[in-house]
PDB file of C-alpha atoms and ligand atoms in Angstrom:
ATOM      1  CA  UNK I   3     109.132 101.998  82.536  1.00  0.00           C
ATOM      2  CA  UNK I   4     109.028  98.292  83.355  1.00  0.00           C
ATOM      3  CA  UNK I   5     111.600  96.943  85.769  1.00  0.00           C
ATOM      4  CA  UNK I   6     112.171  93.230  85.774  1.00  0.00           C
ATOM      5  CA  UNK I   7     114.291  91.453  88.371  1.00  0.00           C
ATOM      6  CA  UNK I   8     114.991  87.780  87.801  1.00  0.00           C
ATOM      7  CA  UNK I   9     116.553  85.459  90.331  1.00  0.00           C
ATOM      8  CA  UNK I  10     118.595  88.182  92.042  1.00  0.00           C
ATOM      9  CA  UNK I  11     121.106  86.889  94.548  1.00  0.00           C
ATOM     10  CA  UNK I  12     123.748  88.643  96.553  1.00  0.00           C
ATOM     11  CA  UNK I  13     126.537  86.889  98.392  1.00  0.00           C
ATOM     12  CA  UNK I  14     128.948  88.991 100.430  1.00  0.00           C
ATOM     13  CA  UNK I  15     132.430  87.778 101.277  1.00  0.00           C
ATOM     14  CA  UNK I  16     133.771  84.280 100.744  1.00  0.00           C
ATOM     15  CA  UNK I  17     134.828  81.199 102.652  1.00  0.00           C
ATOM     16  CA  UNK I  18     133.942  81.314 106.334  1.00  0.00           C
ATOM     17  CA  UNK I  19     132.809  84.958 105.966  1.00  0.00           C
ATOM     18  CA  UNK I  20     130.309  84.178 103.241  1.00  0.00           C
ATOM     19  CA  UNK I  21     126.885  85.768 103.790  1.00  0.00           C
ATOM     20  CA  UNK I  22     123.991  85.117 101.431  1.00  0.00           C
ATOM     21  CA  UNK I  23     122.050  88.354 101.888  1.00  0.00           C
ATOM     22  CA  UNK I  24     119.583  87.806  99.073  1.00  0.00           C
ATOM     23  CA  UNK I  25     118.505  84.717  97.207  1.00  0.00           C
ATOM     24  CA  UNK I  26     116.305  84.129  94.162  1.00  0.00           C
ATOM     25  CA  UNK I  27     114.409  87.427  94.203  1.00  0.00           C
ATOM     26  CA  UNK I  28     111.897  87.843  91.384  1.00  0.00           C
ATOM     27  CA  UNK I  29     109.945  91.037  90.961  1.00  0.00           C
ATOM     28  CA  UNK I  30     108.319  93.123  88.271  1.00  0.00           C
ATOM     29  CA  UNK I  31     107.733  96.798  88.880  1.00  0.00           C
ATOM     30  CA  UNK I  32     105.282  98.517  86.549  1.00  0.00           C
ATOM     31  CA  UNK I  33     105.037 102.222  85.894  1.00  0.00           C
ATOM     32  CA  UNK I  34     103.190 103.972  88.707  1.00  0.00           C
ATOM     33  CA  UNK I  35     103.428 101.073  91.155  1.00  0.00           C
ATOM     34  CA  UNK I  36     103.541 101.871  94.864  1.00  0.00           C
ATOM     35  CA  UNK I  37     105.385  99.009  96.515  1.00  0.00           C
ATOM     36  CA  UNK I  38     106.412  98.406 100.108  1.00  0.00           C
ATOM     37  CA  UNK I  39     108.951  95.858 101.272  1.00  0.00           C
ATOM     38  CA  UNK I  40     108.883  94.840 104.905  1.00  0.00           C
ATOM     39  CA  UNK I  41     111.234  92.648 106.859  1.00  0.00           C
ATOM     40  CA  UNK I  42     113.238  92.458 110.068  1.00  0.00           C
ATOM     41  CA  UNK I  43     116.696  93.945 110.472  1.00  0.00           C
ATOM     42  CA  UNK I  44     119.329  92.035 108.500  1.00  0.00           C
ATOM     43  CA  UNK I  45     116.792  90.321 106.229  1.00  0.00           C
ATOM     44  CA  UNK I  46     118.271  91.780 103.029  1.00  0.00           C
ATOM     45  CA  UNK I  47     116.063  94.835 102.455  1.00  0.00           C
ATOM     46  CA  UNK I  48     118.847  97.336 101.768  1.00  0.00           C
ATOM     47  CA  UNK I  49     120.733  94.795  99.697  1.00  0.00           C
ATOM     48  CA  UNK I  50     117.676  94.299  97.473  1.00  0.00           C
ATOM     49  CA  UNK I  51     116.982  98.029  97.157  1.00  0.00           C
ATOM     50  CA  UNK I  52     120.605  98.793  96.286  1.00  0.00           C
ATOM     51  CA  UNK I  53     120.569  96.167  93.555  1.00  0.00           C
ATOM     52  CA  UNK I  54     117.190  97.293  92.160  1.00  0.00           C
ATOM     53  CA  UNK I  55     118.434 100.874  91.975  1.00  0.00           C
ATOM     54  CA  UNK I  56     121.790 100.148  90.362  1.00  0.00           C
ATOM     55  CA  UNK I  57     123.807 101.063  93.477  1.00  0.00           C
ATOM     56  CA  UNK I  58     125.255  97.584  93.916  1.00  0.00           C
ATOM     57  CA  UNK I  59     125.492  94.631  91.542  1.00  0.00           C
ATOM     58  CA  UNK I  60     123.940  91.195  92.139  1.00  0.00           C
ATOM     59  CA  UNK I  61     126.207  88.152  92.300  1.00  0.00           C
ATOM     60  CA  UNK I  62     123.581  86.234  90.323  1.00  0.00           C
ATOM     61  CA  UNK I  63     120.479  87.071  88.324  1.00  0.00           C
ATOM     62  CA  UNK I  64     119.400  89.807  85.975  1.00  0.00           C
ATOM     63  CA  UNK I  65     117.857  93.244  86.272  1.00  0.00           C
ATOM     64  CA  UNK I  66     116.396  95.105  83.325  1.00  0.00           C
ATOM     65  CA  UNK I  67     114.789  98.493  82.848  1.00  0.00           C
ATOM     66  CA  UNK I  68     112.547  98.398  79.769  1.00  0.00           C
ATOM     67  CA  UNK I  69     114.386  95.306  78.593  1.00  0.00           C
ATOM     68  CA  UNK I  70     117.820  96.869  79.059  1.00  0.00           C
ATOM     69  CA  UNK I  71     120.203  94.976  81.352  1.00  0.00           C
ATOM     70  CA  UNK I  72     121.535  97.837  83.479  1.00  0.00           C
ATOM     71  CA  UNK I  73     124.434  95.832  84.888  1.00  0.00           C
ATOM     72  CA  UNK I  74     125.710  95.372  81.341  1.00  0.00           C
ATOM     73  CA  UNK I  75     126.275  99.149  81.179  1.00  0.00           C
ATOM     74  CA  UNK I  76     129.695 100.666  81.708  1.00  0.00           C
ATOM     75  CA  UNK I  77     130.193 102.302  85.139  1.00  0.00           C
ATOM     76  CA  UNK I  78     129.920 105.798  83.705  1.00  0.00           C
ATOM     77  CA  UNK I  79     126.759 104.939  81.754  1.00  0.00           C
ATOM     78  CA  UNK I  80     125.169 103.327  84.803  1.00  0.00           C
ATOM     79  CA  UNK I  81     125.948 106.419  86.940  1.00  0.00           C
ATOM     80  CA  UNK I  82     124.368 108.683  84.330  1.00  0.00           C
ATOM     81  CA  UNK I  83     121.348 106.386  84.058  1.00  0.00           C
ATOM     82  CA  UNK I  84     120.909 106.477  87.825  1.00  0.00           C
ATOM     83  CA  UNK I  85     121.258 110.255  88.037  1.00  0.00           C
ATOM     84  CA  UNK I  86     118.589 110.795  85.385  1.00  0.00           C
ATOM     85  CA  UNK I  87     116.087 108.031  85.944  1.00  0.00           C
ATOM     86  CA  UNK I  88     116.299 106.998  89.585  1.00  0.00           C
ATOM     87  CA  UNK I  89     115.801 108.881  92.844  1.00  0.00           C
ATOM     88  CA  UNK I  90     117.045 107.405  96.106  1.00  0.00           C
ATOM     89  CA  UNK I  91     116.092 108.385  99.657  1.00  0.00           C
ATOM     90  CA  UNK I  92     118.220 107.153 102.564  1.00  0.00           C
ATOM     91  CA  UNK I  93     117.286 106.603 106.190  1.00  0.00           C
ATOM     92  CA  UNK I  94     120.157 108.907 107.262  1.00  0.00           C
ATOM     93  CA  UNK I  95     119.226 111.676 104.772  1.00  0.00           C
ATOM     94  CA  UNK I  96     122.863 111.935 103.511  1.00  0.00           C
ATOM     95  CA  UNK I  97     122.743 115.681 102.967  1.00  0.00           C
ATOM     96  CA  UNK I  98     126.063 117.467 102.522  1.00  0.00           C
ATOM     97  CA  UNK I  99     126.520 119.432 105.775  1.00  0.00           C
ATOM     98  CA  UNK I 100     128.293 122.463 104.264  1.00  0.00           C
ATOM     99  CA  UNK I 101     125.667 123.063 101.582  1.00  0.00           C
ATOM    100  CA  UNK I 102     122.345 124.832 102.072  1.00  0.00           C
ATOM    101  CA  UNK I 103     119.083 122.977 101.537  1.00  0.00           C
ATOM    102  CA  UNK I 104     118.773 124.564  98.085  1.00  0.00           C
ATOM    103  CA  UNK I 105     122.308 123.545  97.101  1.00  0.00           C
ATOM    104  CA  UNK I 106     121.732 120.005  98.340  1.00  0.00           C
ATOM    105  CA  UNK I 107     118.533 119.719  96.312  1.00  0.00           C
ATOM    106  CA  UNK I 108     120.217 120.977  93.142  1.00  0.00           C
ATOM    107  CA  UNK I 109     123.315 118.764  93.500  1.00  0.00           C
ATOM    108  CA  UNK I 110     122.123 115.973  91.132  1.00  0.00           C
ATOM    109  CA  UNK I 111     121.599 118.551  88.363  1.00  0.00           C
ATOM    110  CA  UNK I 112     125.007 120.080  89.015  1.00  0.00           C
ATOM    111  CA  UNK I 113     126.631 116.651  88.705  1.00  0.00           C
ATOM    112  CA  UNK I 114     124.845 116.222  85.386  1.00  0.00           C
ATOM    113  CA  UNK I 115     125.842 119.741  84.220  1.00  0.00           C
ATOM    114  CA  UNK I 116     122.174 120.652  83.900  1.00  0.00           C
ATOM    115  CA  UNK I 117     120.563 124.012  84.432  1.00  0.00           C
ATOM    116  CA  UNK I 118     118.672 124.457  87.701  1.00  0.00           C
ATOM    117  CA  UNK I 119     114.935 124.592  87.097  1.00  0.00           C
ATOM    118  CA  UNK I 120     113.976 127.213  89.688  1.00  0.00           C
ATOM    119  CA  UNK I 121     110.249 126.929  89.032  1.00  0.00           C
ATOM    120  CA  UNK I 122     110.297 123.161  89.578  1.00  0.00           C
ATOM    121  CA  UNK I 123     112.459 123.576  92.687  1.00  0.00           C
ATOM    122  CA  UNK I 124     109.901 126.078  94.004  1.00  0.00           C
ATOM    123  CA  UNK I 125     107.069 123.653  93.297  1.00  0.00           C
ATOM    124  CA  UNK I 126     108.820 120.783  95.086  1.00  0.00           C
ATOM    125  CA  UNK I 127     109.716 122.993  98.061  1.00  0.00           C
ATOM    126  CA  UNK I 128     106.104 124.077  98.357  1.00  0.00           C
ATOM    127  CA  UNK I 129     104.740 120.513  98.190  1.00  0.00           C
ATOM    128  CA  UNK I 130     107.263 119.488 100.850  1.00  0.00           C
ATOM    129  CA  UNK I 131     106.673 122.512 103.087  1.00  0.00           C
ATOM    130  CA  UNK I 132     110.299 123.672 103.026  1.00  0.00           C
ATOM    131  CA  UNK I 133     110.003 126.894 100.963  1.00  0.00           C
ATOM    132  CA  UNK I 134     111.198 129.024 103.883  1.00  0.00           C
ATOM    133  CA  UNK I 135     114.072 126.690 104.753  1.00  0.00           C
ATOM    134  CA  UNK I 136     115.999 126.633 101.485  1.00  0.00           C
ATOM    135  CA  UNK I 137     118.818 128.912 102.654  1.00  0.00           C
ATOM    136  CA  UNK I 138     119.428 126.897 105.822  1.00  0.00           C
ATOM    137  CA  UNK I 139     122.177 124.368 106.425  1.00  0.00           C
ATOM    138  CA  UNK I 140     121.124 120.801 107.279  1.00  0.00           C
ATOM    139  CA  UNK I 141     122.063 121.162 110.983  1.00  0.00           C
ATOM    140  CA  UNK I 142     119.633 124.091 111.226  1.00  0.00           C
ATOM    141  CA  UNK I 143     116.763 121.844 110.163  1.00  0.00           C
ATOM    142  CA  UNK I 144     114.724 119.254 112.055  1.00  0.00           C
ATOM    143  CA  UNK I 145     115.054 115.601 111.033  1.00  0.00           C
ATOM    144  CA  UNK I 146     111.728 115.715 109.219  1.00  0.00           C
ATOM    145  CA  UNK I 147     112.783 118.845 107.325  1.00  0.00           C
ATOM    146  CA  UNK I 148     116.123 117.269 106.404  1.00  0.00           C
ATOM    147  CA  UNK I 149     114.343 114.241 104.999  1.00  0.00           C
ATOM    148  CA  UNK I 150     111.985 116.496 103.025  1.00  0.00           C
ATOM    149  CA  UNK I 151     115.040 118.242 101.541  1.00  0.00           C
ATOM    150  CA  UNK I 152     116.407 114.805 100.646  1.00  0.00           C
ATOM    151  CA  UNK I 153     113.089 113.955  98.955  1.00  0.00           C
ATOM    152  CA  UNK I 154     113.286 117.146  96.885  1.00  0.00           C
ATOM    153  CA  UNK I 155     116.851 116.184  95.915  1.00  0.00           C
ATOM    154  CA  UNK I 156     115.635 112.730  94.861  1.00  0.00           C
ATOM    155  CA  UNK I 157     112.982 114.338  92.640  1.00  0.00           C
ATOM    156  CA  UNK I 158     114.859 117.286  91.144  1.00  0.00           C
ATOM    157  CA  UNK I 159     116.160 115.427  88.067  1.00  0.00           C
ATOM    158  CA  UNK I 160     112.588 114.226  87.377  1.00  0.00           C
ATOM    159  CA  UNK I 161     113.351 110.505  87.733  1.00  0.00           C
ATOM    160  CA  UNK I 162     110.697 107.920  86.857  1.00  0.00           C
ATOM    161  CA  UNK I 163     111.143 105.930  90.031  1.00  0.00           C
ATOM    162  CA  UNK I 164     111.922 106.673  93.667  1.00  0.00           C
ATOM    163  CA  UNK I 165     113.484 104.122  96.010  1.00  0.00           C
ATOM    164  CA  UNK I 166     113.327 104.886  99.727  1.00  0.00           C
ATOM    165  CA  UNK I 167     115.259 102.836 102.304  1.00  0.00           C
ATOM    166  CA  UNK I 168     113.456 103.216 105.641  1.00  0.00           C
ATOM    167  CA  UNK I 169     112.817 106.919 104.991  1.00  0.00           C
ATOM    168  CA  UNK I 170     111.160 107.386 108.381  1.00  0.00           C
ATOM    169  CA  UNK I 171     113.580 105.189 110.351  1.00  0.00           C
ATOM    170  CA  UNK I 172     115.358 108.186 111.903  1.00  0.00           C
ATOM    171  CA  UNK I 173     112.212 110.214 112.596  1.00  0.00           C
ATOM    172  CA  UNK I 174     109.656 110.292 115.394  1.00  0.00           C
ATOM    173  CA  UNK I 175     106.278 108.888 114.435  1.00  0.00           C
ATOM    174  CA  UNK I 176     104.662 112.298 113.840  1.00  0.00           C
ATOM    175  CA  UNK I 177     107.281 113.681 111.431  1.00  0.00           C
ATOM    176  CA  UNK I 178     107.728 110.212 109.936  1.00  0.00           C
ATOM    177  CA  UNK I 179     104.006 110.109 109.179  1.00  0.00           C
ATOM    178  CA  UNK I 180     104.202 113.561 107.598  1.00  0.00           C
ATOM    179  CA  UNK I 181     107.145 112.557 105.415  1.00  0.00           C
ATOM    180  CA  UNK I 182     105.343 109.416 104.202  1.00  0.00           C
ATOM    181  CA  UNK I 183     102.111 111.269 103.493  1.00  0.00           C
ATOM    182  CA  UNK I 184     104.018 113.831 101.409  1.00  0.00           C
ATOM    183  CA  UNK I 185     105.935 111.143  99.563  1.00  0.00           C
ATOM    184  CA  UNK I 186     102.724 109.269  98.742  1.00  0.00           C
ATOM    185  CA  UNK I 187     100.995 112.482  97.653  1.00  0.00           C
ATOM    186  CA  UNK I 188     103.868 113.566  95.411  1.00  0.00           C
ATOM    187  CA  UNK I 189     104.029 110.100  93.880  1.00  0.00           C
ATOM    188  CA  UNK I 190     100.369 110.337  92.947  1.00  0.00           C
ATOM    189  CA  UNK I 191     100.533 113.921  91.721  1.00  0.00           C
ATOM    190  CA  UNK I 192     103.697 113.475  89.673  1.00  0.00           C
ATOM    191  CA  UNK I 193     102.895 109.918  88.575  1.00  0.00           C
ATOM    192  CA  UNK I 194     106.089 108.363  89.916  1.00  0.00           C
ATOM    193  CA  UNK I 195     106.811 104.765  90.769  1.00  0.00           C
ATOM    194  CA  UNK I 196     107.643 104.384  94.471  1.00  0.00           C
ATOM    195  CA  UNK I 197     109.361 101.518  96.271  1.00  0.00           C
ATOM    196  CA  UNK I 198     109.605 101.937 100.043  1.00  0.00           C
ATOM    197  CA  UNK I 199     111.378  99.759 102.559  1.00  0.00           C
ATOM    198  CA  UNK I 200     110.043  99.897 106.065  1.00  0.00           C
ATOM    199  CA  UNK I 201     109.590  97.880 109.186  1.00  0.00           C
ATOM    200  CA  UNK I 202     106.559  99.956 110.128  1.00  0.00           C
ATOM    201  CA  UNK I 203     103.434  98.028 109.142  1.00  0.00           C
ATOM    202  CA  UNK I 204     101.355 101.231 108.970  1.00  0.00           C
ATOM    203  CA  UNK I 205     103.658 102.553 106.281  1.00  0.00           C
ATOM    204  CA  UNK I 206     103.669  99.216 104.462  1.00  0.00           C
ATOM    205  CA  UNK I 207      99.857  99.342 104.404  1.00  0.00           C
ATOM    206  CA  UNK I 208      99.921 102.629 102.458  1.00  0.00           C
ATOM    207  CA  UNK I 209     101.372 100.818  99.447  1.00  0.00           C
ATOM    208  CA  UNK I 210      99.312  99.109  96.755  1.00  0.00           C
ATOM    209  CA  UNK I 211     101.616  96.102  96.509  1.00  0.00           C
ATOM    210  CA  UNK I 212     103.245  94.696  99.613  1.00  0.00           C
ATOM    211  CA  UNK I 213     106.258  92.435  99.780  1.00  0.00           C
ATOM    212  CA  UNK I 214     107.881  90.698 102.702  1.00  0.00           C
ATOM    213  CA  UNK I 215     111.512  89.636 102.909  1.00  0.00           C
ATOM    214  CA  UNK I 216     112.765  87.046 105.378  1.00  0.00           C
ATOM    215  CA  UNK I 217     116.347  85.761 105.478  1.00  0.00           C
ATOM    216  CA  UNK I 218     116.960  87.038 101.960  1.00  0.00           C
ATOM    217  CA  UNK I 219     113.803  85.487 100.476  1.00  0.00           C
ATOM    218  CA  UNK I 220     111.301  87.867  98.909  1.00  0.00           C
ATOM    219  CA  UNK I 221     107.590  87.169  98.541  1.00  0.00           C
ATOM    220  CA  UNK I 222     104.554  89.232  97.621  1.00  0.00           C
ATOM    221  CA  UNK I 223     101.670  89.370 100.085  1.00  0.00           C
ATOM    222  CA  UNK I 224      98.553  87.845  98.636  1.00  0.00           C
ATOM    223  CA  UNK I 225     100.532  87.255  95.470  1.00  0.00           C
ATOM    224  CA  UNK I 226     102.588  84.706  93.619  1.00  0.00           C
TER     225      UNK I 226
HETATM  226  P1  ADP P  25     118.466  95.020 106.118  1.00  0.00           P
HETATM  227  O1  ADP P  25     118.517  96.250 105.281  1.00  0.00           O
HETATM  228  O2  ADP P  25     117.206  94.223 105.941  1.00  0.00           O
HETATM  229  O3  ADP P  25     118.685  95.310 107.569  1.00  0.00           O
HETATM  230  P2  ADP P  25     120.906  94.264 104.725  1.00  0.00           P
HETATM  231  O4  ADP P  25     120.501  94.113 103.317  1.00  0.00           O
HETATM  232  O5  ADP P  25     121.626  95.508 105.094  1.00  0.00           O
HETATM  233  O6  ADP P  25     119.631  94.032 105.674  1.00  0.00           O
HETATM  234  O7  ADP P  25     121.848  93.043 105.127  1.00  0.00           O
HETATM  235  C1  ADP P  25     121.481  91.673 104.867  1.00  0.00           C
HETATM  236  C2  ADP P  25     122.600  90.750 105.356  1.00  0.00           C
HETATM  237  O8  ADP P  25     123.781  90.982 104.608  1.00  0.00           O
HETATM  238  C3  ADP P  25     122.970  90.971 106.809  1.00  0.00           C
HETATM  239  O9  ADP P  25     123.291  89.726 107.372  1.00  0.00           O
HETATM  240  C4  ADP P  25     124.186  91.865 106.722  1.00  0.00           C
HETATM  241  O10 ADP P  25     125.015  91.683 107.841  1.00  0.00           O
HETATM  242  C5  ADP P  25     124.851  91.386 105.452  1.00  0.00           C
HETATM  243  N1  ADP P  25     125.611  92.451 104.768  1.00  0.00           N
HETATM  244  C6  ADP P  25     125.114  93.625 104.294  1.00  0.00           C
HETATM  245  N2  ADP P  25     126.080  94.352 103.691  1.00  0.00           N
HETATM  246  C7  ADP P  25     127.208  93.624 103.787  1.00  0.00           C
HETATM  247  C8  ADP P  25     128.573  93.815 103.344  1.00  0.00           C
HETATM  248  N3  ADP P  25     128.929  94.906 102.664  1.00  0.00           N
HETATM  249  N4  ADP P  25     129.465  92.834 103.622  1.00  0.00           N
HETATM  250  C9  ADP P  25     129.104  91.718 104.287  1.00  0.00           C
HETATM  251  N5  ADP P  25     127.851  91.462 104.714  1.00  0.00           N
HETATM  252  C10 ADP P  25     126.911  92.403 104.475  1.00  0.00           C
HETATM  253 MG1   MG P  26     118.749  98.233 105.767  1.00  0.00          MG
END
């Protein structure tokens, strides 16, 4: 799957409250790419990731997946596209507190009225080291374990691409390192495309293509 972003801009608010969060972002993401995007707080990282993943629309520019303009889709079609093709990992995990780890992981399939693939769930749990934690509630898990559950949830519908917004931002450096190593390993094993936002340069270095964003302006390191 080829993702092409052309001249993406995002302006929040209007008048005196107008904030240009992102301006003129161009980016092509090829199948299997491992991309990191680094930038200080408030530089537009989340804004860019939300637009790339269909979570929020740009105020200017175009985004296509295999030539298809995803913001031309109807809301319902875009939601279905996202559920099936895109995995998203948040800094704050965003697990549902009343559901067990297993139920959280299976939620995207449930929303899509799809059968749970127990064998695949078992495989993911094993790769992420959470096999013995599946019956636990999120508050019974460490931060690192919660994020690994969230990674399994992002992968359960077998999406082509995973977007992660500061996935280690809420973790200490040891469990953050573990989470990133697992994510990178799974990406390689399962041949996924991975786009990670971070302000940790060690994590950015793990990626094959590195971007920097400053005041809403995106540029590729050593690139165009
Ligand atoms: P980052 O993820 O790099 O910290 P964001 O993309 O969240 O940055 O935000 C970029 C800029 O856009 C910031 O100045 C932020 O305050 C502003 N911003 C983000 N979301 C909104 C919103 N919903 N309404 C108004 N301004 C916003
Ligand atoms: Mg952010």
